[in-house]
Coordinates of C-alpha atoms and ligand atoms in Angstrom, one line a residue:
M1 CA 128.7 105.5 86.0
T2 CA 127.9 107.5 89.1
D3 CA 124.5 108.7 89.9
D4 CA 125.5 112.3 89.2
S5 CA 126.7 111.7 85.6
S6 CA 123.7 109.5 84.7
G7 CA 121.1 111.8 86.3
D8 CA 119.4 108.9 88.0
R9 CA 117.8 109.8 91.3
L10 CA 115.5 108.4 93.8
L11 CA 112.0 109.7 93.2
Q12 CA 109.3 110.6 95.7
L13 CA 106.4 108.2 95.7
S14 CA 102.8 109.4 95.3
V15 CA 100.8 107.9 98.0
Y16 CA 97.0 107.3 98.3
P17 CA 94.8 109.4 98.1
D18 CA 97.0 111.5 95.9
G19 CA 94.9 112.4 92.8
V20 CA 97.6 111.6 90.3
L21 CA 97.0 107.9 91.1
R22 CA 93.4 108.3 89.8
K23 CA 94.2 109.9 86.5
I24 CA 94.1 108.1 83.2
A25 CA 97.8 108.4 82.2
L26 CA 98.6 109.7 78.7
P27 CA 100.4 107.7 76.1
V28 CA 104.1 108.2 75.5
E29 CA 104.0 109.7 72.0
E30 CA 106.5 108.9 69.3
G31 CA 109.3 111.4 69.5
Q32 CA 108.6 112.0 73.2
V33 CA 111.4 109.7 74.3
D34 CA 114.2 112.1 75.1
E35 CA 117.0 112.2 77.6
E36 CA 114.6 113.4 80.3
L37 CA 112.2 110.4 79.8
E38 CA 115.2 108.0 79.7
T39 CA 116.4 109.5 83.0
L40 CA 112.9 109.2 84.4
A41 CA 112.8 105.5 83.5
R42 CA 116.2 104.8 85.0
S43 CA 115.2 106.7 88.1
M44 CA 112.0 104.7 88.4
V45 CA 114.0 101.5 88.2
K46 CA 116.4 102.8 90.9
T47 CA 113.5 103.8 93.1
M48 CA 111.8 100.4 92.6
Y49 CA 114.9 98.6 93.8
E50 CA 115.4 101.0 96.7
E51 CA 111.8 100.5 97.9
S52 CA 112.1 96.7 97.3
G53 CA 109.2 96.8 94.9
V54 CA 108.6 94.5 92.0
G55 CA 107.1 97.1 89.8
L56 CA 106.5 100.9 89.5
A57 CA 104.2 102.9 87.3
A58 CA 105.0 106.5 86.3
P59 CA 101.8 107.9 88.1
Q60 CA 103.3 106.5 91.3
V61 CA 106.1 109.1 91.0
G62 CA 103.7 111.9 90.0
V63 CA 104.1 111.5 86.2
S64 CA 100.8 110.8 84.4
L65 CA 102.4 108.9 81.5
R66 CA 101.9 105.3 80.3
L67 CA 105.3 104.1 81.4
I68 CA 106.0 101.2 83.8
V69 CA 109.1 99.4 85.1
L70 CA 109.2 96.0 86.7
D71 CA 111.5 93.2 87.7
S72 CA 110.2 89.8 88.7
S73 CA 113.6 88.2 88.9
R74 CA 114.9 86.8 92.1
E75 CA 118.3 88.3 91.5
R76 CA 116.7 91.8 90.9
D77 CA 118.9 92.3 87.9
R78 CA 116.5 92.2 85.0
P79 CA 114.6 95.4 84.9
V80 CA 112.0 95.8 82.1
V81 CA 110.9 99.3 81.0
M82 CA 107.6 99.3 79.1
L83 CA 106.0 102.2 77.3
N84 CA 102.3 102.1 76.4
P85 CA 101.8 98.6 77.6
V86 CA 98.6 96.9 76.5
I87 CA 97.3 93.6 77.7
V88 CA 96.0 91.9 74.6
D89 CA 95.1 88.5 75.8
T90 CA 94.3 86.9 79.2
A91 CA 93.5 83.4 80.5
G92 CA 92.8 81.7 83.8
R93 CA 92.2 83.2 87.2
A94 CA 94.5 83.3 90.3
V95 CA 94.3 84.8 93.7
D96 CA 97.4 86.0 95.5
E97 CA 98.5 88.7 98.0
E98 CA 99.5 92.1 96.8
G99 CA 100.8 95.3 98.2
C100 CA 101.6 98.6 96.6
L101 CA 104.2 101.2 97.3
S102 CA 101.5 103.9 96.9
V103 CA 99.2 102.2 99.4
P104 CA 101.7 101.6 102.3
G105 CA 100.8 99.2 105.1
I106 CA 98.1 97.3 103.3
R107 CA 98.3 93.9 101.8
A108 CA 95.3 91.9 100.5
K109 CA 94.5 89.0 98.2
V110 CA 93.5 90.1 94.7
R111 CA 91.9 88.1 92.0
R112 CA 93.6 88.5 88.6
H113 CA 94.2 86.7 85.4
D114 CA 96.7 83.9 85.7
R115 CA 98.2 84.3 82.3
L116 CA 98.4 87.1 79.8
T117 CA 100.1 88.5 76.7
V118 CA 101.3 92.1 76.9
E119 CA 102.5 94.3 74.1
Y120 CA 104.5 97.5 74.6
E121 CA 107.3 99.7 73.2
T122 CA 110.8 99.7 74.5
I123 CA 112.6 102.9 75.4
T124 CA 114.4 102.7 72.0
G125 CA 111.0 102.6 70.2
E126 CA 110.8 98.9 69.2
K127 CA 107.4 97.2 69.4
T128 CA 107.6 94.0 71.4
G129 CA 105.8 91.9 73.9
F130 CA 105.8 88.7 75.9
E131 CA 103.6 86.1 77.5
A132 CA 103.6 85.8 81.2
D133 CA 102.1 83.9 84.0
G134 CA 102.3 83.8 87.8
L135 CA 104.1 86.7 89.5
L136 CA 105.1 88.4 86.3
A137 CA 101.5 88.3 85.0
R138 CA 100.3 89.7 88.3
I139 CA 102.8 92.6 88.3
V140 CA 101.9 93.6 84.7
Q141 CA 98.2 93.7 85.6
H142 CA 98.9 95.7 88.8
E143 CA 101.1 98.2 87.0
V144 CA 98.8 98.6 83.9
D145 CA 96.0 99.3 86.3
H146 CA 98.0 102.2 87.7
L147 CA 97.9 103.7 84.2
D148 CA 94.2 103.7 84.3
G149 CA 93.8 105.1 87.7
T150 CA 93.0 101.8 89.4
L151 CA 94.5 100.6 92.6
F152 CA 94.7 97.0 93.8
V153 CA 92.3 97.8 96.7
D154 CA 89.7 98.7 94.1
R155 CA 89.8 95.1 92.9
L156 CA 88.9 93.6 96.2
G157 CA 85.6 92.0 96.9
P158 CA 83.2 93.3 99.5
A159 CA 84.9 91.4 102.4
G160 CA 88.4 92.5 101.3
K161 CA 87.3 96.1 100.9
F162 CA 85.8 96.0 104.4
A163 CA 89.0 94.6 105.8
V164 CA 91.2 97.4 104.4
R165 CA 88.7 100.3 104.9
K166 CA 90.1 101.4 108.2
A167 CA 93.7 101.5 107.0
L168 CA 92.6 103.4 103.9
R169 CA 90.9 106.0 106.1
E170 CA 94.1 106.4 108.0
L171 CA 96.0 107.2 104.8
E172 CA 93.2 109.6 103.8
K173 CA 93.7 111.5 107.0
Y174 CA 97.3 112.3 106.4
G175 CA 97.5 112.3 102.6
K176 CA 96.7 115.0 100.0
E177 CA 93.9 114.5 97.5
Ligands
LIG201 ZN1 101.0 99.6 92.9

């Protein structure tokens, strides 16, 4: 299938301090999954790959809905589309470096849960979920944070926040609120 016939397209990323990144995203309601939403999900996957990201949340493309896509596979061929994801269980702690397509040019070590269980709905309406650890658990937490208006830089400790504050100020200069 060509891009034209599927309707997939590269989406424009919302960048800090864009206000859409601070909104609490709305649930995807039953019956709301139509062709338009499917195209949005496919376009998000396409955009994630194009930008070499491991995850993307709908608010990052200007859509305030509880929809995320991710792919933690090395081969970049196992995209997961998750509607209304909820982290229902967590364990352990781990610190690792993160970046975000919506906060370009900044990387920082973030403390997160090491393991979790997440439940969500597929694009075809099935309720499902999985357990994750390591990178996948980190991606899920990072992307679910986006649905609640939280960015990874919010999760930094005082020293980390201090370290990124200049770079954030630069983004604020050029960005839209
Ligand atoms: Zn992000």
